PDB file of N, CA and C in Angstrom:
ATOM      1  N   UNK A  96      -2.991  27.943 -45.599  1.00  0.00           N
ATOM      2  CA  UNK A  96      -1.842  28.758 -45.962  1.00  0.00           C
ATOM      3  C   UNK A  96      -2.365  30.043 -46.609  1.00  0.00           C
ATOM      4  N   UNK A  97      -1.871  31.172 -46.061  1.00  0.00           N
ATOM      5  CA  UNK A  97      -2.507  32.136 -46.336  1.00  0.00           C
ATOM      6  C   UNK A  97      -1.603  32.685 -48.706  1.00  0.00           C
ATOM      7  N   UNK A  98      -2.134  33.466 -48.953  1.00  0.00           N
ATOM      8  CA  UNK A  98      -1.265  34.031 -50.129  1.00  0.00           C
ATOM      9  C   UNK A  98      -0.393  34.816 -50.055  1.00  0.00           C
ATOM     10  N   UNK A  99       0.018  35.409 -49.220  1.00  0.00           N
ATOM     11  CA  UNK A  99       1.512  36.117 -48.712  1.00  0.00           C
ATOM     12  C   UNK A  99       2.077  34.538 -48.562  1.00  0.00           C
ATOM     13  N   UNK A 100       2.194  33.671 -48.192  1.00  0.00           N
ATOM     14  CA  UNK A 100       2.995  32.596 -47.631  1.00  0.00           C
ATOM     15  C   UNK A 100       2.958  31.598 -48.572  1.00  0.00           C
ATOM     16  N   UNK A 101       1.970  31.853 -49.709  1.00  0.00           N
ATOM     17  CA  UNK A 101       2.716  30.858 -50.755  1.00  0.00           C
ATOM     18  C   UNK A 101       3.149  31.760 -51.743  1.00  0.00           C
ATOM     19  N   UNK A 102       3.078  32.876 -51.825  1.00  0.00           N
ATOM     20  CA  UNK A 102       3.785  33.981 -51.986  1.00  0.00           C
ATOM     21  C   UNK A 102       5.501  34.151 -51.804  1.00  0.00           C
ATOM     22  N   UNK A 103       5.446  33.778 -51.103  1.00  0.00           N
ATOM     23  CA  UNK A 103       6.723  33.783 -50.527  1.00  0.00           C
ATOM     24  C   UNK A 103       7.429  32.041 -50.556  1.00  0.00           C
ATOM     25  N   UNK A 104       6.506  31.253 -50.734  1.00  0.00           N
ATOM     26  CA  UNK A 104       7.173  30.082 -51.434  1.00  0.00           C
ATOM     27  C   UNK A 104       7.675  29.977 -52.534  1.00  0.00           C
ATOM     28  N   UNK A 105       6.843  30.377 -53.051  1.00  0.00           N
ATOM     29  CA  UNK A 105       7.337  30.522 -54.705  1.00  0.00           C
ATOM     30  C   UNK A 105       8.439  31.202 -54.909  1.00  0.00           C
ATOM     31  N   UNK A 106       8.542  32.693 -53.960  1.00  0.00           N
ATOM     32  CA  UNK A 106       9.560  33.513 -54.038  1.00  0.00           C
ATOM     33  C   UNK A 106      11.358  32.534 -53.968  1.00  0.00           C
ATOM     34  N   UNK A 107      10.818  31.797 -53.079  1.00  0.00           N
ATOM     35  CA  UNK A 107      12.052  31.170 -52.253  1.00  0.00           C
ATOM     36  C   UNK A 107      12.447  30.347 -53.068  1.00  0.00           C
ATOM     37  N   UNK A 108      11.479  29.247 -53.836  1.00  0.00           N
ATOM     38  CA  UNK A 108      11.559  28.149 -54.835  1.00  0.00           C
ATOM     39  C   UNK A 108      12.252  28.823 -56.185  1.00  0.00           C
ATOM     40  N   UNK A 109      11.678  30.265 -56.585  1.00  0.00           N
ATOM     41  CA  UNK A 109      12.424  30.357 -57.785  1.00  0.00           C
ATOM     42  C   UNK A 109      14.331  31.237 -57.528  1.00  0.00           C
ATOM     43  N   UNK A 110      14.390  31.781 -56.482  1.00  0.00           N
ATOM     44  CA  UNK A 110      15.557  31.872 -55.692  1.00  0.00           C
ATOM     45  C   UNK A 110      16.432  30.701 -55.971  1.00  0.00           C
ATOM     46  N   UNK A 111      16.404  29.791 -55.316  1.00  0.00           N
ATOM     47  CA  UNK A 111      16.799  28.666 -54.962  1.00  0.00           C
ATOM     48  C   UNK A 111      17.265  27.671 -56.502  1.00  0.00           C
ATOM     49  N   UNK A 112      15.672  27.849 -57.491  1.00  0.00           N
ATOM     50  CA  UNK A 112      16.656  27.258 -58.888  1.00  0.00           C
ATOM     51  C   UNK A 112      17.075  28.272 -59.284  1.00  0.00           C
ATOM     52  N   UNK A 113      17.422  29.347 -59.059  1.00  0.00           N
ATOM     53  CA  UNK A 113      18.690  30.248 -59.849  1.00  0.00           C
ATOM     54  C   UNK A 113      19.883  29.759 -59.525  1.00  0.00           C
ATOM     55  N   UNK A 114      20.128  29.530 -57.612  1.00  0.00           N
ATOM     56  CA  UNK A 114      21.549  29.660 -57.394  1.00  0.00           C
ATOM     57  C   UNK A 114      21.985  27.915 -58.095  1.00  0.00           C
ATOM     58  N   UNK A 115      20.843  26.893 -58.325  1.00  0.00           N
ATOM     59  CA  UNK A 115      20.972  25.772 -58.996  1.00  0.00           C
ATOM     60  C   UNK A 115      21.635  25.842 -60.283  1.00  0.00           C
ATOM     61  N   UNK A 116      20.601  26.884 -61.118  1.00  0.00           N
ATOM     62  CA  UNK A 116      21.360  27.316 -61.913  1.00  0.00           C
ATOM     63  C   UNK A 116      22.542  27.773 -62.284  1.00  0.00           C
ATOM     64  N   UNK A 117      22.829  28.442 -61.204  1.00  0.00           N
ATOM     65  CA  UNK A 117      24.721  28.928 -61.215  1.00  0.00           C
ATOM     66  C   UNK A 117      25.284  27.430 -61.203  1.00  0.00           C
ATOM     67  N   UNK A 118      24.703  26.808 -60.467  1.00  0.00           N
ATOM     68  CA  UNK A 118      26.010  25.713 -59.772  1.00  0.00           C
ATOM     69  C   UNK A 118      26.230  24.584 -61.276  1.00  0.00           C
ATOM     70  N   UNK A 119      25.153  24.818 -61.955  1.00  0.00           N
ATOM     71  CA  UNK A 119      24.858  23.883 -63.372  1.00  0.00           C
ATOM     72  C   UNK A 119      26.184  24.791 -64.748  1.00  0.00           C
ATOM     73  N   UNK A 120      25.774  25.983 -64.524  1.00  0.00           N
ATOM     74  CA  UNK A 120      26.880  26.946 -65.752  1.00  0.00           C
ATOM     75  C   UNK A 120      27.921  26.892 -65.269  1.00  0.00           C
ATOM     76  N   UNK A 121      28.469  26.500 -63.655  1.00  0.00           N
ATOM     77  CA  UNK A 121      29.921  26.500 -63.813  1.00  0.00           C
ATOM     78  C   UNK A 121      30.413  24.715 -64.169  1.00  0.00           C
ATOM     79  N   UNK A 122      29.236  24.032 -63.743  1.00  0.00           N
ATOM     80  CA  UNK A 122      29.795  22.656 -63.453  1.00  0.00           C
ATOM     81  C   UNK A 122      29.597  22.059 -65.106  1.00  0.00           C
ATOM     82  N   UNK A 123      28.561  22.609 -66.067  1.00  0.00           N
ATOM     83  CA  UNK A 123      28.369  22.123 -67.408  1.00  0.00           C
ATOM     84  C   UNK A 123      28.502  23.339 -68.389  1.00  0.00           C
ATOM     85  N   UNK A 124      28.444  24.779 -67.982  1.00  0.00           N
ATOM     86  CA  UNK A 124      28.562  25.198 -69.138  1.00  0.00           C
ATOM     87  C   UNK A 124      27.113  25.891 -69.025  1.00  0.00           C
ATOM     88  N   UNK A 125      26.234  25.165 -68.870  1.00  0.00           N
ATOM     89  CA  UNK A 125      24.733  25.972 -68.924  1.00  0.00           C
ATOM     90  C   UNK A 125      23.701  25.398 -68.012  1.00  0.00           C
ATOM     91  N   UNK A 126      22.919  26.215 -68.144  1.00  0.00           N
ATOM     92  CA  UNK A 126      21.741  25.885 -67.356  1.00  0.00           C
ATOM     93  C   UNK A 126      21.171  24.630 -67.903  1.00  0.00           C
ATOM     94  N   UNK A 127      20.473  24.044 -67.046  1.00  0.00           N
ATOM     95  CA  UNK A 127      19.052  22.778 -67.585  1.00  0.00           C
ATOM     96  C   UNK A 127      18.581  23.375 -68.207  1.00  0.00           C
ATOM     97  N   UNK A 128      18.009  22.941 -69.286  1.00  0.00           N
ATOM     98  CA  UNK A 128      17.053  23.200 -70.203  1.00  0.00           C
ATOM     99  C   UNK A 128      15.490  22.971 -69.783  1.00  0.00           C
ATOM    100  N   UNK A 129      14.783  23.114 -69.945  1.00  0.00           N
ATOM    101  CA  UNK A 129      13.111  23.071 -69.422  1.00  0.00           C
ATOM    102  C   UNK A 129      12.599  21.592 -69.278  1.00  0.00           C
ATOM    103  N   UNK A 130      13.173  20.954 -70.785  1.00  0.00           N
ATOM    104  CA  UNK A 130      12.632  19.303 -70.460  1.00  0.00           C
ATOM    105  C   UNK A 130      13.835  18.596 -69.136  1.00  0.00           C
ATOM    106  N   UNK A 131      14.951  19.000 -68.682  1.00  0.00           N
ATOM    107  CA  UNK A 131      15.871  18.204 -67.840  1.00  0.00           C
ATOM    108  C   UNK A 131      15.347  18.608 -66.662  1.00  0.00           C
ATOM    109  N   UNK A 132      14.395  19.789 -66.486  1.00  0.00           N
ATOM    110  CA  UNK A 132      14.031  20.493 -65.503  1.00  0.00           C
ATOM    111  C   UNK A 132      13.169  19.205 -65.264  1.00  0.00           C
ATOM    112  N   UNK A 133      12.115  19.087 -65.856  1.00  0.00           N
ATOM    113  CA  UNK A 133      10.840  18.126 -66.196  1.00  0.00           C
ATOM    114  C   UNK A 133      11.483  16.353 -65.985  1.00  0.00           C
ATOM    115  N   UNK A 134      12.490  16.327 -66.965  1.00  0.00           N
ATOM    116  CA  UNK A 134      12.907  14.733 -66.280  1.00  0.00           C
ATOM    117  C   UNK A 134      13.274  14.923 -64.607  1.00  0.00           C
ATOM    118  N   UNK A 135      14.154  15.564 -64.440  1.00  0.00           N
ATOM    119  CA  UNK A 135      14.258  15.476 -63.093  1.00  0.00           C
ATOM    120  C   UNK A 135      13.215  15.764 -61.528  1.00  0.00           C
ATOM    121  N   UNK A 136      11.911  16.202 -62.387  1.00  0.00           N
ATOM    122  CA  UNK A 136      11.016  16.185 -61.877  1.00  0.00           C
ATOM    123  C   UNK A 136      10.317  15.080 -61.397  1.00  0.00           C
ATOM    124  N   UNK A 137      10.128  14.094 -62.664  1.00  0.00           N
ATOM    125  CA  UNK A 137       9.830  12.764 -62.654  1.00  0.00           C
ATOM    126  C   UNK A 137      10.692  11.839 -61.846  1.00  0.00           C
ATOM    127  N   UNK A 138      11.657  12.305 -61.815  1.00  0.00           N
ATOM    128  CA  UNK A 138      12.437  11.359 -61.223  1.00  0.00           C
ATOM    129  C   UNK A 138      12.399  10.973 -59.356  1.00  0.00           C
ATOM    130  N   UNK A 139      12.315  12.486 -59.093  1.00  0.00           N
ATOM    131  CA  UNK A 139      11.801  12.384 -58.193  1.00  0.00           C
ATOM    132  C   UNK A 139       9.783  12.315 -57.693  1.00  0.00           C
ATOM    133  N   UNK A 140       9.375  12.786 -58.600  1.00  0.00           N
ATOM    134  CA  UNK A 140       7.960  11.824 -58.196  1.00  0.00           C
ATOM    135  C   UNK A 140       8.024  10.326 -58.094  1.00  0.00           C
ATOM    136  N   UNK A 141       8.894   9.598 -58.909  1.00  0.00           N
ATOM    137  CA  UNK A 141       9.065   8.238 -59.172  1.00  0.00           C
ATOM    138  C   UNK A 141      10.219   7.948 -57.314  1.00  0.00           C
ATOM    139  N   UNK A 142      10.307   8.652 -56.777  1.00  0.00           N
ATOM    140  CA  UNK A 142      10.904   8.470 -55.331  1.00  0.00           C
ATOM    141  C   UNK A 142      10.278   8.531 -54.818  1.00  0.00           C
ATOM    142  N   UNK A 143       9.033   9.723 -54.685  1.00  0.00           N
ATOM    143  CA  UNK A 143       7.666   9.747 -53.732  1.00  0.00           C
ATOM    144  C   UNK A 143       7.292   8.108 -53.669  1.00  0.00           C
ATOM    145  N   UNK A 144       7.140   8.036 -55.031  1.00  0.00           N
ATOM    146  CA  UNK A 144       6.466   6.605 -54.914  1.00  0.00           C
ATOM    147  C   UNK A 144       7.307   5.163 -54.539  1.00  0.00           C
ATOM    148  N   UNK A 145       8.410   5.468 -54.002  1.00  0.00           N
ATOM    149  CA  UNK A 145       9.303   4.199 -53.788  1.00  0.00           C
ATOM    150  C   UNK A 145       9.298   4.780 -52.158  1.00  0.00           C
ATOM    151  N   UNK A 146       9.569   5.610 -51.496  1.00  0.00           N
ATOM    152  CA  UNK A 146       9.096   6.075 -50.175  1.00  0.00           C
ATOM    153  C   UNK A 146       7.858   5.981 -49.998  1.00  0.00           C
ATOM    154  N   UNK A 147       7.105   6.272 -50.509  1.00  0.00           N
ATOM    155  CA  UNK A 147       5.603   5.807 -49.698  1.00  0.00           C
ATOM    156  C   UNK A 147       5.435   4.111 -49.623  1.00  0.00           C
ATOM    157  N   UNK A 148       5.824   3.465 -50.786  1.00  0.00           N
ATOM    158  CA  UNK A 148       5.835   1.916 -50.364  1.00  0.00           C
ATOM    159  C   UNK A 148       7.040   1.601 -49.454  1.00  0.00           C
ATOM    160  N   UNK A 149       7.900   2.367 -49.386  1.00  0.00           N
ATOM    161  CA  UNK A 149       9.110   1.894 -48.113  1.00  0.00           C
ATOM    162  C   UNK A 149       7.760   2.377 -46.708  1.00  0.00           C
ATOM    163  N   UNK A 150       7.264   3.476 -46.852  1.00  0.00           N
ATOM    164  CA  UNK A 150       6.541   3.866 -45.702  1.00  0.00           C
ATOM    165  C   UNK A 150       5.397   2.477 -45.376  1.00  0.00           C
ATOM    166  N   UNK A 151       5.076   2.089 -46.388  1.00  0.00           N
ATOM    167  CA  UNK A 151       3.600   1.347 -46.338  1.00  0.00           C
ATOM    168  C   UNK A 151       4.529  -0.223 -45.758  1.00  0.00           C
ATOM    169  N   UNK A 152       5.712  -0.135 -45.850  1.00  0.00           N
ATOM    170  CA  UNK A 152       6.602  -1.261 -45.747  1.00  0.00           C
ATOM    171  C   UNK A 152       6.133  -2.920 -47.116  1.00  0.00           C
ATOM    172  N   UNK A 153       6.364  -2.159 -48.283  1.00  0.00           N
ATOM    173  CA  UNK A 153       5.757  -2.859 -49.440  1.00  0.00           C
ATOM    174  C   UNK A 153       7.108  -3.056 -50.021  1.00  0.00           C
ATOM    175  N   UNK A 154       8.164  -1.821 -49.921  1.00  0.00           N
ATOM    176  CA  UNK A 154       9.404  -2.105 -50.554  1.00  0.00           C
ATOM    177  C   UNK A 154      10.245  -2.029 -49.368  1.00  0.00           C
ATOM    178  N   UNK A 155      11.128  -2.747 -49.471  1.00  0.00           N
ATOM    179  CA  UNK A 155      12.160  -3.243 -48.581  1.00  0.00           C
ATOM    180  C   UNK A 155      13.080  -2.190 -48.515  1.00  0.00           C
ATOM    181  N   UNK A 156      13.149  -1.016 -47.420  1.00  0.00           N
ATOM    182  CA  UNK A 156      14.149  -0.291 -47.518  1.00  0.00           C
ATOM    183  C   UNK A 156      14.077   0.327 -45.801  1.00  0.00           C
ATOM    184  N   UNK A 157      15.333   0.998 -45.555  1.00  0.00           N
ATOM    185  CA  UNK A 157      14.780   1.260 -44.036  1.00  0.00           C
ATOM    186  C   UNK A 157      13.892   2.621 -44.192  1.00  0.00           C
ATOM    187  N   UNK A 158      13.451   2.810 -42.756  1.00  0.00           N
ATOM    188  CA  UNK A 158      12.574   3.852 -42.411  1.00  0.00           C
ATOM    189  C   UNK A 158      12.755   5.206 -43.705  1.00  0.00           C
ATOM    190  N   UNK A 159      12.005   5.633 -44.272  1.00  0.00           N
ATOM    191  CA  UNK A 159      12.225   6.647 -45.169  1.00  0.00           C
ATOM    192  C   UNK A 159      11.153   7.540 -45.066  1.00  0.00           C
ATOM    193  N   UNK A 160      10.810   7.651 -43.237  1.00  0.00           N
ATOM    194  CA  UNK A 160       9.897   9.343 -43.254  1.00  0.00           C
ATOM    195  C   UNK A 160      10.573  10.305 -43.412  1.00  0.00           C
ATOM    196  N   UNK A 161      11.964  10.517 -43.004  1.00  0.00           N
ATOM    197  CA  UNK A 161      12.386  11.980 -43.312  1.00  0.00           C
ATOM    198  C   UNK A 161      12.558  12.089 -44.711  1.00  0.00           C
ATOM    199  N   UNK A 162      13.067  10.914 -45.372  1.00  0.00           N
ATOM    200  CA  UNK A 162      13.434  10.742 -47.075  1.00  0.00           C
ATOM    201  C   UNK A 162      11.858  11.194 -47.665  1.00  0.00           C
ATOM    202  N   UNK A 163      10.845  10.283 -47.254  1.00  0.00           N
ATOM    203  CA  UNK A 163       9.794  11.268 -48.094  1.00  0.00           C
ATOM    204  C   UNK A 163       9.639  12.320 -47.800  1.00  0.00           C
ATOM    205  N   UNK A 164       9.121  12.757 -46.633  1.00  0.00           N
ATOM    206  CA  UNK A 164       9.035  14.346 -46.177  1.00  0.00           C
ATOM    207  C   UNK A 164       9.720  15.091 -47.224  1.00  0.00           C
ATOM    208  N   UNK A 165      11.119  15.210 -47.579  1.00  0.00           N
ATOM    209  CA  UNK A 165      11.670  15.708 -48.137  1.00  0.00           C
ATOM    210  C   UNK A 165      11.601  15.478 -49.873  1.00  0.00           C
ATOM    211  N   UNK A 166      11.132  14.379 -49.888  1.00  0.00           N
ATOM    212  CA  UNK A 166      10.892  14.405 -51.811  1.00  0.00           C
ATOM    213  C   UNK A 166       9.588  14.930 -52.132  1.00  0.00           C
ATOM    214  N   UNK A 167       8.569  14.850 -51.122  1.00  0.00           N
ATOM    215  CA  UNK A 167       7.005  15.368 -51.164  1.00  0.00           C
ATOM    216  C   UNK A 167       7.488  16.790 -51.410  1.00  0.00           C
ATOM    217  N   UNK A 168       8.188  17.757 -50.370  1.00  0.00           N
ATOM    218  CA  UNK A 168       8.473  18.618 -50.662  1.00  0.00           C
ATOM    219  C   UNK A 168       9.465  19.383 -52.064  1.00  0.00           C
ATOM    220  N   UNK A 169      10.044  18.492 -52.300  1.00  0.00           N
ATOM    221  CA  UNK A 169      11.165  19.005 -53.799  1.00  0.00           C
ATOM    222  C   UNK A 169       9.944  18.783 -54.585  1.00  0.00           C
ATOM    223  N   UNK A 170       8.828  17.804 -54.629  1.00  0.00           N
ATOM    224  CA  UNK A 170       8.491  17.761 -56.104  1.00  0.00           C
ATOM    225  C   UNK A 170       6.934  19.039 -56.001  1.00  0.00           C
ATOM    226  N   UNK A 171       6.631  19.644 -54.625  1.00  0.00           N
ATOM    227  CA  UNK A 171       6.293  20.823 -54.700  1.00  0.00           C
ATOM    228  C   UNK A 171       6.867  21.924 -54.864  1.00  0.00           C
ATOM    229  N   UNK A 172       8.957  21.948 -54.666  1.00  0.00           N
ATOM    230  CA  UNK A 172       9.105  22.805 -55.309  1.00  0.00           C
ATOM    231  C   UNK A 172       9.101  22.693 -56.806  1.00  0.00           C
ATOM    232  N   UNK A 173       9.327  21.356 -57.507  1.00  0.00           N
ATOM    233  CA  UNK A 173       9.716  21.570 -58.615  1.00  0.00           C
ATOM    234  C   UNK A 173       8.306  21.851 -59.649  1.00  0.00           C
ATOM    235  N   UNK A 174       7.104  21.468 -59.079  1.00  0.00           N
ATOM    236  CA  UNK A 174       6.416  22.317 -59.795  1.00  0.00           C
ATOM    237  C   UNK A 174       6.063  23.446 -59.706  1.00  0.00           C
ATOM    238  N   UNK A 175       6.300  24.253 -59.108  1.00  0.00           N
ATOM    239  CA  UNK A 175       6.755  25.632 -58.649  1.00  0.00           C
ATOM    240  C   UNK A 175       7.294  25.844 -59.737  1.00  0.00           C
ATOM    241  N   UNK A 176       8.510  25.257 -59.821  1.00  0.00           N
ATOM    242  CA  UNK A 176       9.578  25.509 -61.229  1.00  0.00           C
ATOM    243  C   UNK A 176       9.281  25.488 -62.384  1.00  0.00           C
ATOM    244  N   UNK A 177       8.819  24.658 -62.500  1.00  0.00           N
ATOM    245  CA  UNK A 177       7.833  24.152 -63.903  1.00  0.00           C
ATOM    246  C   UNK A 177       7.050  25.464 -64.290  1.00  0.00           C
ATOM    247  N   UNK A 178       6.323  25.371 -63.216  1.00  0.00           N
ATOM    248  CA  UNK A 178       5.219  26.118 -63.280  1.00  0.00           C
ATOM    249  C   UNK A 178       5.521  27.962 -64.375  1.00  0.00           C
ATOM    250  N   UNK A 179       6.756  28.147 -63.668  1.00  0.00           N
ATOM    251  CA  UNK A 179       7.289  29.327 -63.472  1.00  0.00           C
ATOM    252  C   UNK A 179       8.150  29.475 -65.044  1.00  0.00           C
ATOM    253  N   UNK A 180       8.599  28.180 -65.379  1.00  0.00           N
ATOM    254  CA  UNK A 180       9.534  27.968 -66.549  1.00  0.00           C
ATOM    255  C   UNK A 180       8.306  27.903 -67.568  1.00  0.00           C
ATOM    256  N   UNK A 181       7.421  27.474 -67.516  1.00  0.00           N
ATOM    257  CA  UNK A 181       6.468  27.700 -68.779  1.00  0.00           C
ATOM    258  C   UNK A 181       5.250  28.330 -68.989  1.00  0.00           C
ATOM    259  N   UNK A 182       5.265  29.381 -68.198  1.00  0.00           N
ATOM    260  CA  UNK A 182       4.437  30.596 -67.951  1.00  0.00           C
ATOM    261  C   UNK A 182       3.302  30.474 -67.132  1.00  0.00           C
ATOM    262  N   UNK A 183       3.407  29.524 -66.272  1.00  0.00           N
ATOM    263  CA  UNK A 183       1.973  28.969 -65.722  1.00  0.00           C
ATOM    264  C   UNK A 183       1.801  29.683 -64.331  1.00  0.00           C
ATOM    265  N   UNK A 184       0.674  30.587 -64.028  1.00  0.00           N
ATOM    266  CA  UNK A 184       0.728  31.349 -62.975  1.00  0.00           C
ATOM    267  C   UNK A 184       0.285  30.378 -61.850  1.00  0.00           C
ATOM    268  N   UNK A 185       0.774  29.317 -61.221  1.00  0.00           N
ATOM    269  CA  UNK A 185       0.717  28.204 -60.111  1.00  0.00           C
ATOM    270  C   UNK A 185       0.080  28.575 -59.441  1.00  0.00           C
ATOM    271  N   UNK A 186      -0.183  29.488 -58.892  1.00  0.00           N
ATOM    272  CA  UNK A 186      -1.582  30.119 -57.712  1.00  0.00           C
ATOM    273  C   UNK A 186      -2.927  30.314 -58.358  1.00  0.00           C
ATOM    274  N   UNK A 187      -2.678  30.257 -59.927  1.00  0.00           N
ATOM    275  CA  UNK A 187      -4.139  30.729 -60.775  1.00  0.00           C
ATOM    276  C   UNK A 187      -4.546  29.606 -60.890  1.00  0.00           C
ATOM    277  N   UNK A 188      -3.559  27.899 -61.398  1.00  0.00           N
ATOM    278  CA  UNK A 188      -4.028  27.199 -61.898  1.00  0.00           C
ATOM    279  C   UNK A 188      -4.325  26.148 -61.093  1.00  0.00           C
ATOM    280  N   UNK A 189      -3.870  26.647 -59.909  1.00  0.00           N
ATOM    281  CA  UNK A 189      -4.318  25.529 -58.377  1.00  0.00           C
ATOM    282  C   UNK A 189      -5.740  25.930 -58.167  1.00  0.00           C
ATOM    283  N   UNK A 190      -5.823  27.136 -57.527  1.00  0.00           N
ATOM    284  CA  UNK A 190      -7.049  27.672 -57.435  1.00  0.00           C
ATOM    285  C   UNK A 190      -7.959  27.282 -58.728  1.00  0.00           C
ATOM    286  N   UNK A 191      -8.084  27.418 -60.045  1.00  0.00           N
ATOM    287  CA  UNK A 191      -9.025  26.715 -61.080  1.00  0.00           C
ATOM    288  C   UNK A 191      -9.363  25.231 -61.072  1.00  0.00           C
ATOM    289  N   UNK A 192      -8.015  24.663 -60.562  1.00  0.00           N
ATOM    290  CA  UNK A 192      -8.642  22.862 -60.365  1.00  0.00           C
ATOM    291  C   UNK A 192      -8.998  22.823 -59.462  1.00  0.00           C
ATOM    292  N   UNK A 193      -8.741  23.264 -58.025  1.00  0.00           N
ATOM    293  CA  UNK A 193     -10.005  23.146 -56.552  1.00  0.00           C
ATOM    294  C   UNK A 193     -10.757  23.560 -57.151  1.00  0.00           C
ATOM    295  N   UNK A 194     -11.452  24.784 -57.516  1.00  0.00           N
ATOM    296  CA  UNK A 194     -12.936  25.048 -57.964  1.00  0.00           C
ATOM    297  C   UNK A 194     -13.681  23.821 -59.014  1.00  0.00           C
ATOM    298  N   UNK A 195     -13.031  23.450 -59.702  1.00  0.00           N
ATOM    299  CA  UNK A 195     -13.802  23.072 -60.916  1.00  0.00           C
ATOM    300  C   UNK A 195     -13.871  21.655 -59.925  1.00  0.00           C
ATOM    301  N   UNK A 196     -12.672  20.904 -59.417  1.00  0.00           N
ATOM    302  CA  UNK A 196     -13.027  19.904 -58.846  1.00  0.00           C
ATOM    303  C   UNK A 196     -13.866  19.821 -57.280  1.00  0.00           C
ATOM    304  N   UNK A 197     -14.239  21.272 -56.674  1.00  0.00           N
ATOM    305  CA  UNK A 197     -14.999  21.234 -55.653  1.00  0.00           C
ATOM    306  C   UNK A 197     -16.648  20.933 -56.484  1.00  0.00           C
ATOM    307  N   UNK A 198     -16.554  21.647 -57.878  1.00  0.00           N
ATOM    308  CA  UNK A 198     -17.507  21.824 -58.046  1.00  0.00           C
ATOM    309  C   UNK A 198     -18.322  20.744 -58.527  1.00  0.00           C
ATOM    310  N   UNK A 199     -17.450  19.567 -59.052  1.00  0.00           N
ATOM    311  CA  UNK A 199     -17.954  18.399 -59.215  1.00  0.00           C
ATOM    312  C   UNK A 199     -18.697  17.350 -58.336  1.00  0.00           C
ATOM    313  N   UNK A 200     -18.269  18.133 -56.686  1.00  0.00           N
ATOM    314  CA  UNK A 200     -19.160  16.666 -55.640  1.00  0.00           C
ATOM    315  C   UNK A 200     -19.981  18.166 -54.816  1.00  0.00           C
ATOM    316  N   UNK A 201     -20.497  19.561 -55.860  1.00  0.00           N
ATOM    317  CA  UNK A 201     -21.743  19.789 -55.078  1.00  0.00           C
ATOM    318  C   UNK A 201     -22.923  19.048 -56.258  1.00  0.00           C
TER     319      UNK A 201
END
């Protein structure tokens, strides 16, 4: 993936929790706060992991490739979100853990 194109992910991801955001101030009054951002983050990592054992056929549920496909992806946007909500430049700090962890198996 080139950096124009996660460039433009990010662009789209923080787009996307704004208009969330609208839909939260009319339906409660206000936006999520940073930690509801973060529980609901978990919540869905904690789905990755109930879809991949539906995938591995460990938990009893029907077929759930499109269901993961799609939570793999929310919980890359939501650290996007994260990322973005607590000043973390997500392209700086990806790039620093590949290096440091490439650099561990030369």
């Amino acid at each position: 993936m080139s950096n124009d194109n996660f460039n433009e992910i990010i662009k789209r991801s923080l787009h996307i929790r704004e208009k969330y955001h609208q839909l939260e101030t009319r339906g409660n009054g206000s936006e999520w706060t940073l930690e509801e951002d973060a529980l609901a983050y978990l919540t869905d990592a904690g789905l990755v992991g109930r879809n991949v054992m539906s995938h591995q056929k460990t938990w009893l549920k029907k077929d759930s490739a499109e269901e993961l496909e799609h939570k793999l992806a929310e919980n890359i946007w939501w650290l996007i979100v994260l990322a973005d909500r607590t000043g973390v430049d997500i392209k700086e700090a990806l790039n620093t853990f590949l290096t440091k962890t490439e650099n561990i198996f030369q």
